[in-house]
CSV table of C-alpha atoms in Angstrom, one decimal:
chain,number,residue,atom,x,y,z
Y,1,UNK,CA,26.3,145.9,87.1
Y,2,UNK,CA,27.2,145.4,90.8
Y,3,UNK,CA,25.4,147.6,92.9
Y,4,UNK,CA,27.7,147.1,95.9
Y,5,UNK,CA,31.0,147.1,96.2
Y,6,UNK,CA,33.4,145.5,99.1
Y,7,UNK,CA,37.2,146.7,99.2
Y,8,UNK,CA,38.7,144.7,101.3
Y,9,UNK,CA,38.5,140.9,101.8
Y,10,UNK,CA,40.3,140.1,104.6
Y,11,UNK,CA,38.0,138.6,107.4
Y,12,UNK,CA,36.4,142.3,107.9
Y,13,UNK,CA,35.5,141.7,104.5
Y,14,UNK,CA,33.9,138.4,104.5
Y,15,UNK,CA,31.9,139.3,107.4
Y,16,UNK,CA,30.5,141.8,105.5
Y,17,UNK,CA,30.2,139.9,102.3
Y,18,UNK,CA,28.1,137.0,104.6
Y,19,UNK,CA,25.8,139.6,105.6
Y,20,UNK,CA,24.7,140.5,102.0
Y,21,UNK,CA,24.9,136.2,101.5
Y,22,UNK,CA,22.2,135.5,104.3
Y,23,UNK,CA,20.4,138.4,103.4
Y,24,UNK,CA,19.7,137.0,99.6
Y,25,UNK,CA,20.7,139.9,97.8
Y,26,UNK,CA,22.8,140.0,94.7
Y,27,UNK,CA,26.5,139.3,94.9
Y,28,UNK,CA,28.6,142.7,95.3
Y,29,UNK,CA,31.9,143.4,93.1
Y,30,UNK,CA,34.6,142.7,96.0
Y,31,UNK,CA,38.2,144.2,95.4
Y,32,UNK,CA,41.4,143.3,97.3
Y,33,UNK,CA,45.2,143.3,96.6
Y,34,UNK,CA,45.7,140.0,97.4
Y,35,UNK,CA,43.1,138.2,96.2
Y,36,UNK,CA,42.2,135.1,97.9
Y,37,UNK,CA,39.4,133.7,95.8
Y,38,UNK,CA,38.9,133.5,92.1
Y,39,UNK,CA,35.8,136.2,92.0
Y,40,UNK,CA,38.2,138.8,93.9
Y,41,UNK,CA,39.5,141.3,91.5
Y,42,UNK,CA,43.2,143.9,92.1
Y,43,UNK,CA,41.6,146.4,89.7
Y,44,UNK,CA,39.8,149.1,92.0
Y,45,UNK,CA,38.8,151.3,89.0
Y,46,UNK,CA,36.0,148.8,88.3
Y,47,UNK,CA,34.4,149.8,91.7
Y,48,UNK,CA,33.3,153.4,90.1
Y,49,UNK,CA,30.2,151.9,88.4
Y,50,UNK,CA,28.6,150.4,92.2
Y,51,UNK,CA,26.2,152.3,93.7
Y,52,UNK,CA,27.8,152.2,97.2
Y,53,UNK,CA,31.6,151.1,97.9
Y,54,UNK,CA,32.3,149.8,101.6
Y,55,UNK,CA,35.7,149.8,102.6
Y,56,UNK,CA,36.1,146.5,105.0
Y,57,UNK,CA,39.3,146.8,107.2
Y,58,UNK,CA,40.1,147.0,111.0
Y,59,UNK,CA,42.9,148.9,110.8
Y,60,UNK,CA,42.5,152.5,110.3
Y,61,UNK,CA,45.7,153.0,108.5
Y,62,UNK,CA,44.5,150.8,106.3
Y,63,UNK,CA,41.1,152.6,105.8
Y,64,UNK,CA,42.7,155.7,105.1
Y,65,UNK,CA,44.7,154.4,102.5
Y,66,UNK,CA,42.1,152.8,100.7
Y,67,UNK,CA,40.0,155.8,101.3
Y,68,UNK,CA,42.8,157.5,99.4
Y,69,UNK,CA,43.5,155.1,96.7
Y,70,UNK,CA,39.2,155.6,95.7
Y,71,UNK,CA,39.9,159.8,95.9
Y,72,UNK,CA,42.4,159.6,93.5
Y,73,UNK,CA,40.0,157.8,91.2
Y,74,UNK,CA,37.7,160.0,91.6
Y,75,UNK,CA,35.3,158.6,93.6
Y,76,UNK,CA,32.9,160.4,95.1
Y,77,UNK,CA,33.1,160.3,98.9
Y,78,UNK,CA,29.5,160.1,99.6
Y,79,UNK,CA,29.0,156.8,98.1
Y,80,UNK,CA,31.8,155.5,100.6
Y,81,UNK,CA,31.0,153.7,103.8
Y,82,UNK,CA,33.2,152.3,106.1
Y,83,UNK,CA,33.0,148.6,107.6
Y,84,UNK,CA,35.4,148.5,110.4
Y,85,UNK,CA,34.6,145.2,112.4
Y,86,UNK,CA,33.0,141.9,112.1
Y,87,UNK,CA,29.6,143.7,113.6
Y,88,UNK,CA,27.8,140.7,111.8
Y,89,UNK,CA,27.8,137.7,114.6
Y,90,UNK,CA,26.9,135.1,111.7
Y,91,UNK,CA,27.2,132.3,114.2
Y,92,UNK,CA,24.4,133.7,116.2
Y,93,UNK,CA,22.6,135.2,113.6
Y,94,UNK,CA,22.3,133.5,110.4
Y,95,UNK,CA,19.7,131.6,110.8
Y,96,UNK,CA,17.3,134.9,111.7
Y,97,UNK,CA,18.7,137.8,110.1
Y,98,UNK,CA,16.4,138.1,107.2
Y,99,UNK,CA,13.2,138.7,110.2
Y,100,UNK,CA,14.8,141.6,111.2
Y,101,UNK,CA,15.5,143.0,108.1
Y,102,UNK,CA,12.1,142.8,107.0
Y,103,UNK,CA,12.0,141.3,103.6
Y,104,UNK,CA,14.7,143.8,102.3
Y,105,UNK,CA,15.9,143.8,98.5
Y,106,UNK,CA,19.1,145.5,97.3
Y,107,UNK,CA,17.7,148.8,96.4
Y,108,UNK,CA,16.6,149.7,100.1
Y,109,UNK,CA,19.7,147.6,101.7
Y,110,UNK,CA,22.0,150.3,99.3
Y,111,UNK,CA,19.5,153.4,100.5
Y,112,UNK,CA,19.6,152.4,104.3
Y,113,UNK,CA,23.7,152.5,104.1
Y,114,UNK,CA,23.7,155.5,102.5
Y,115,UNK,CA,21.5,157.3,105.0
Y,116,UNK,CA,23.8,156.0,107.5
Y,117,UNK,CA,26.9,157.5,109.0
Y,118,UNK,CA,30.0,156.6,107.1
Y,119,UNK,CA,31.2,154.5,109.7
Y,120,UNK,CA,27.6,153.0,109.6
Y,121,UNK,CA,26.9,153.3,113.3
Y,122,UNK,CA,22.8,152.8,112.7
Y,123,UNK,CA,23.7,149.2,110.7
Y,124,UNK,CA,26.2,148.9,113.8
Y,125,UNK,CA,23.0,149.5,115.9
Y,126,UNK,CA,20.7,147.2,114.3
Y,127,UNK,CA,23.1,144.2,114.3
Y,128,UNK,CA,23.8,144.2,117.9
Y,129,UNK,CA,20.1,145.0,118.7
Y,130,UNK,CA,19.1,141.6,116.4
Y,131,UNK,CA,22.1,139.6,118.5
Y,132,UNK,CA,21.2,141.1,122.1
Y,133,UNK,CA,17.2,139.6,121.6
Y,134,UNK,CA,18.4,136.7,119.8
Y,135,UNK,CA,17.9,133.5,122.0
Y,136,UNK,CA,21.1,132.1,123.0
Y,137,UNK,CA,22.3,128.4,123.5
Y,138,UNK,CA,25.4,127.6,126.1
Y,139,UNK,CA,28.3,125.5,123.6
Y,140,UNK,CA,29.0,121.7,124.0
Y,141,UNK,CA,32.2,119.9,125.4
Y,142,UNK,CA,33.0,119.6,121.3
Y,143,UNK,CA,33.0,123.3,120.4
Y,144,UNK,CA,35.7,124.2,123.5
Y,145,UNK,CA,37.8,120.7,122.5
Y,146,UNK,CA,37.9,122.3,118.8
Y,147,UNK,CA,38.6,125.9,120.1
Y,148,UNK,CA,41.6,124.5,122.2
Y,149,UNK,CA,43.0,122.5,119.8
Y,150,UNK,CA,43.0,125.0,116.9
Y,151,UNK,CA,44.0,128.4,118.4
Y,152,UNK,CA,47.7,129.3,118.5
Y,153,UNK,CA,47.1,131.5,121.5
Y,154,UNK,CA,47.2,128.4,124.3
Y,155,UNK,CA,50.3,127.9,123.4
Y,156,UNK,CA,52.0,131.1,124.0
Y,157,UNK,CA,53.3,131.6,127.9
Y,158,UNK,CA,50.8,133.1,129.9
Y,159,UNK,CA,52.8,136.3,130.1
Y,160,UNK,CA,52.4,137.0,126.7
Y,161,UNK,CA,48.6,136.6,126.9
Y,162,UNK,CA,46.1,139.3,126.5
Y,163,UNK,CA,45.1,138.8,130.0
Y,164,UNK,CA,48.0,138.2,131.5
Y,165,UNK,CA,47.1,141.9,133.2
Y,166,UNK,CA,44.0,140.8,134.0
Y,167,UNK,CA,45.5,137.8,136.2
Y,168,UNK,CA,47.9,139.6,137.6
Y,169,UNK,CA,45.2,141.7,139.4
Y,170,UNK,CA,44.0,138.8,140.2
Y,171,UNK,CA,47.4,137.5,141.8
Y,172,UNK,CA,48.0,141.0,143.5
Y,173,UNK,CA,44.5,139.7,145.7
Y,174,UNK,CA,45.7,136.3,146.6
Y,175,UNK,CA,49.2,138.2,147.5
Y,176,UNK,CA,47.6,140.5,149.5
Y,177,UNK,CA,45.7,137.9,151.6
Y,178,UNK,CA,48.7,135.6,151.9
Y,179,UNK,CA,50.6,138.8,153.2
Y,180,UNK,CA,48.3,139.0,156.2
Y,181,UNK,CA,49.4,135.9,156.9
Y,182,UNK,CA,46.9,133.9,156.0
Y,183,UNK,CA,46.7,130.6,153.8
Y,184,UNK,CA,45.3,131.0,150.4
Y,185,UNK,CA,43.2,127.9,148.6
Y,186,UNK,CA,42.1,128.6,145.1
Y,187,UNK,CA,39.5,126.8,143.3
Y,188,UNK,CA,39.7,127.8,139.7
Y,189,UNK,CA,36.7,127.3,137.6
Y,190,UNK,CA,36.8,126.9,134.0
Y,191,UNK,CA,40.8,126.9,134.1
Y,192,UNK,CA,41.1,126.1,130.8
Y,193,UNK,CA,44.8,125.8,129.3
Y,194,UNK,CA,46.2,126.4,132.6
Y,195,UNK,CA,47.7,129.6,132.0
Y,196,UNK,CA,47.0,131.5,135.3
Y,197,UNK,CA,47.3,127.8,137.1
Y,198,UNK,CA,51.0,127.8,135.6
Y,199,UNK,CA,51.4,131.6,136.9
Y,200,UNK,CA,50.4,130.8,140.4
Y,201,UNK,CA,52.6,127.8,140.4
Y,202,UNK,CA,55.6,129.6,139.5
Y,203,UNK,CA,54.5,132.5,142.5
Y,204,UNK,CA,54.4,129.9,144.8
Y,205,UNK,CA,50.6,129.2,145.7
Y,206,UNK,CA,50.4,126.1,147.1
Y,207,UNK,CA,46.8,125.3,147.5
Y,208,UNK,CA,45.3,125.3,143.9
Y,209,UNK,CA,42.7,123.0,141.9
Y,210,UNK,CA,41.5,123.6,138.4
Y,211,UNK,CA,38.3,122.6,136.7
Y,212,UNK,CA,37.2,122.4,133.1
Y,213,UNK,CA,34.9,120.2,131.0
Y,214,UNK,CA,36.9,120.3,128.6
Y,215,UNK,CA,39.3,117.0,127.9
Y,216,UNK,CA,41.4,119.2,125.5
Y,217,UNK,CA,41.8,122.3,127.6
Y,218,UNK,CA,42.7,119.9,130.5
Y,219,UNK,CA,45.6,118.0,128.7
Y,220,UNK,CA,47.6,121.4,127.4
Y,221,UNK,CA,47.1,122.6,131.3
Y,222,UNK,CA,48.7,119.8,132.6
Y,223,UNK,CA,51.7,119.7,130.0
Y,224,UNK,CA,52.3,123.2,131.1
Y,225,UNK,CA,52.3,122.0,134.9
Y,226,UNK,CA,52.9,118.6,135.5
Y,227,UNK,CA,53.8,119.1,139.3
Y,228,UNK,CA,49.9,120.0,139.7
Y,229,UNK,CA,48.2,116.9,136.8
Y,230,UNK,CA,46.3,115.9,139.7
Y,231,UNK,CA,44.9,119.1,140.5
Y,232,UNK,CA,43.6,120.2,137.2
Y,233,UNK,CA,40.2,117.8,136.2
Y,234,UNK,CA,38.4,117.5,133.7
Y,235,UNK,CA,34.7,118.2,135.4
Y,236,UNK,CA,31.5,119.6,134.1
Y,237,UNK,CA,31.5,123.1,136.4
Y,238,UNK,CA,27.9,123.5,136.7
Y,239,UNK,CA,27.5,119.8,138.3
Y,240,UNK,CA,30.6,119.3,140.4
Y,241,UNK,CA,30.7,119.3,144.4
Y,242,UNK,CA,33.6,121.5,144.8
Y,243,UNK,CA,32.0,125.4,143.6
Y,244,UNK,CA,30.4,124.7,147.4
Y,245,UNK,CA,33.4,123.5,149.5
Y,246,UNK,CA,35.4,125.9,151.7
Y,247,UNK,CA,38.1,128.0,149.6
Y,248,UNK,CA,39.5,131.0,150.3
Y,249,UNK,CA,39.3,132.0,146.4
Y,250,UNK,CA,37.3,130.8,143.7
Y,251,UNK,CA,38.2,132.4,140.6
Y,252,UNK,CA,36.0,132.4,136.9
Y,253,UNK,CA,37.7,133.8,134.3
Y,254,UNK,CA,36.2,134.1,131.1
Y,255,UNK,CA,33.2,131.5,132.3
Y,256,UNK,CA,29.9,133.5,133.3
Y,257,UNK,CA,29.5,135.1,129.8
Y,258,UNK,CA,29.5,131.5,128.4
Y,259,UNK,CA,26.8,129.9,130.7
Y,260,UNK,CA,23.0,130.1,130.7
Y,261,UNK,CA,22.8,128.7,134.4
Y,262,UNK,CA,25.4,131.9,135.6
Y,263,UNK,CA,23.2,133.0,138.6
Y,264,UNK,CA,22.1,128.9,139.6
Y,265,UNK,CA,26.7,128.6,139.3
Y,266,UNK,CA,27.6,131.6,141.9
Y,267,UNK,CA,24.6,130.6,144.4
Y,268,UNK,CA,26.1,127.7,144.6
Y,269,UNK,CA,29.6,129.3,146.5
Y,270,UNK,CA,29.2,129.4,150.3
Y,271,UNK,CA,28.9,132.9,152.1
Y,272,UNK,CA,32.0,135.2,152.4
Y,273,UNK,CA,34.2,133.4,149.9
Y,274,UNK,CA,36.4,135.7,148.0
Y,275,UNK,CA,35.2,136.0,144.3
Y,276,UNK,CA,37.6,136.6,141.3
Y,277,UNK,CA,36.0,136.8,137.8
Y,278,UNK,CA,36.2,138.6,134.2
Y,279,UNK,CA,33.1,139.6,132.2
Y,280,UNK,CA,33.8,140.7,128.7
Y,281,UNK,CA,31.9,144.0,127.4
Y,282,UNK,CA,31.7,141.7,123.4
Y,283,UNK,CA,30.2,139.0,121.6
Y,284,UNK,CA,32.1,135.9,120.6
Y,285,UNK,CA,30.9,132.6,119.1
Y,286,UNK,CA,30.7,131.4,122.9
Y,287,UNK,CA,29.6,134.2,124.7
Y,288,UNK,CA,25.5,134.1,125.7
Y,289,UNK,CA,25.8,137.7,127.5
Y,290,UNK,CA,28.1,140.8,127.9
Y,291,UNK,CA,28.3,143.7,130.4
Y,292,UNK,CA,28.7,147.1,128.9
Y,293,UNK,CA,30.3,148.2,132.0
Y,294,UNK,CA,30.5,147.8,135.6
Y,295,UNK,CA,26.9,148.9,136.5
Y,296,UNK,CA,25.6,146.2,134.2
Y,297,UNK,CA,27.8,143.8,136.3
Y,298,UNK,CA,26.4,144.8,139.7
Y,299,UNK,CA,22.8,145.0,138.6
Y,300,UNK,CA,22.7,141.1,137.5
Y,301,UNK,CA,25.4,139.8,140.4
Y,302,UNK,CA,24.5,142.1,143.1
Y,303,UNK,CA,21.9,140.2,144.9
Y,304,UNK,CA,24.5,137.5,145.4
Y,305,UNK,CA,27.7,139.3,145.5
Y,306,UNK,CA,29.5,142.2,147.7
Y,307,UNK,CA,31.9,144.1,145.0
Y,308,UNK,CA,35.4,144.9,146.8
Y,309,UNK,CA,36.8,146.3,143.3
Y,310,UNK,CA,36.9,146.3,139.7
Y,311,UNK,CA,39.7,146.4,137.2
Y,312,UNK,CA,39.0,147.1,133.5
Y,313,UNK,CA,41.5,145.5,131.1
Y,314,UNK,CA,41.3,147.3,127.4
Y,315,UNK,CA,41.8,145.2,124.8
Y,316,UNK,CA,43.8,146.0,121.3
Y,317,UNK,CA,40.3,145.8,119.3
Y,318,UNK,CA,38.7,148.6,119.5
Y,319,UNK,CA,35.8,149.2,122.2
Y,320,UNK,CA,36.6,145.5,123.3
Y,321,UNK,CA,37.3,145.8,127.1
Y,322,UNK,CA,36.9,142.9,130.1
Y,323,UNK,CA,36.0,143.5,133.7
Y,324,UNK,CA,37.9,141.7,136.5
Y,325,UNK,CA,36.7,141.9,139.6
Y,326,UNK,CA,37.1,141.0,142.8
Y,327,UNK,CA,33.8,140.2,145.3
Y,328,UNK,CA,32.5,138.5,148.2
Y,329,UNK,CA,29.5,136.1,148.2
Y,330,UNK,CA,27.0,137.5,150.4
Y,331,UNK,CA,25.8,135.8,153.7
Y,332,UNK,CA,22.7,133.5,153.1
């Protein structure tokens, strides 16, 4: 008999399932209806005999319907948990997840989830505790080439980005200085596939280069901008010459988060330059570090930075939020 039960095997569901995998405990009875692999069943009458039945889906429409379908089978609701997110960052934590679950066997794993909340905030808890003290390792030239060339999202138009809000605070700055009459010259750092480098184009800034190590991320951001192919290089951002020339703006978007060598990058910027960056508050396969809010921000970049402003852009998954902000590097 199958002591766990997983209903629900989209990629909430996997996650999940690779937990119990690196774990080495028994394989659970997994239920979906639309079955995707051979050992998935569409029969969810089978999962009365588990122990415990977690419910893996994002979507909380979803949950409650599945919730439903196992009432009206009779299921008794205390043996239900509910797996709402990939909380299991297997790309940082495979390798080291059985240390900090101490040895654990099926029997205890089942007893621990059923002492938990039934959205499982303590597992929740412990997962991000293992990730947060797990040594991290800044990705290679390879991983951002793959990323680039496999994700649908870089070639959208930049307004139909998730951050598109995010850059047009950004934008509302450098508009804001130009309005005072005075010449704006951005250095974008880590501009990968040239979205907000297309955006500033198209507002007219006329004083723009673009930096990423990336080859891959490089070529989409000069397709989308040919007028500026000269301006956006492919250049290793923690080596290059230009983080400590004289511009007005130098932005990082989506680039301290991924870097070991964050504080050795900014003190690198000469005094009084006008800082634009985003910090995300959740773990991806690239990111080394997050920020649970602003004060986490200041307390690592404060030293080095004067904050002007902050703008927090919510994302559609739930919790997931990044900071923008906009500061000045302090005098040396």
């Amino acid at each position: 008999m199958h002591e766990i039960g997983i209903l629900g095997f989209g990629k909430v569901g996997e996650n999940f399932y690779h937990l119990l995998q690196d774990l080495s405990l028994p394989t659970p009875f997994v239920c979906d209806t639309s079955p995707s692999k051979a050992f998935i069943t569409t029969d969810l009458s089978t999962l009365k005999a588990c122990a415990l039945i977690v419910v893996c889906t994002a979507k909380a429409s979803l949950q409650a319907h599945l919730c439903h379908e196992l009432k009206t089978l009779c299921v008794n609701e205390e043996k239900i948990r509910l797996y709402t997110d990939c909380f299991y960052a297997r790309y940082w934590l495979q390798d080291s997840i059985k240390y900090g679950f101490d040895s654990i066997d099926m029997p205890c794993f089942i007893s621990m989830l059923l002492e938990d909340s039934p959205n499982l905030q303590a597992l929740q808890k412990k997962l991000r505790t293992l990730l947060e003290h797990t040594p991290k390792s800044d990705k290679n030239q390879q991983f951002y080439d793959d990323v680039y060339r496999t994700s649908p999202a870089y070639s959208e138009p930049y307004d139909k980005s998730v951050y598109y809000r995010g850059w047009e605070y950004a934008y509302e700055i450098l508009e804001n200085y130009r309005q005072d009459n005075q010449e704006v010259c951005v250095l974008d750092v880590g501009c990968g596939a040239g979205d907000f480098a297309r955006m500033l184009y198209e507002r007219n800034i006329l004083e723009y280069t673009g930096i990423d190590f990336s080859p891959q991320a490089i070529k989409i951001a000069r397709a989308k901008t040919p007028h500026w192919s000269k301006r956006l290089i492919q250049e290793n951002i923690l080596t290059t010459h230009r983080i400590s020339q004289p511009y007005t703006h130098i932005c990082l978007f989506e680039v301290l988060e991924h870097i070991s060598a964050d504080l050795e990058l900014l003190s690198k910027i000469p005094p009084r330059t006008h800082i634009l960056a985003s910090v995300p508050n959740f773990y991806s396969q690239g990111h080394i570090r997050i920020f649970q809010d602003t004060q986490a921000i200041i307390k690592r970049y404060g030293f080095l930075l004067d904050f002007e402003d902050f703008f927090e852009l919510v994302l559609p998954k739930d919790g997931a939020k990044i900071f923008y902000f906009h500061a000045r590097k302090k005098q040396a």
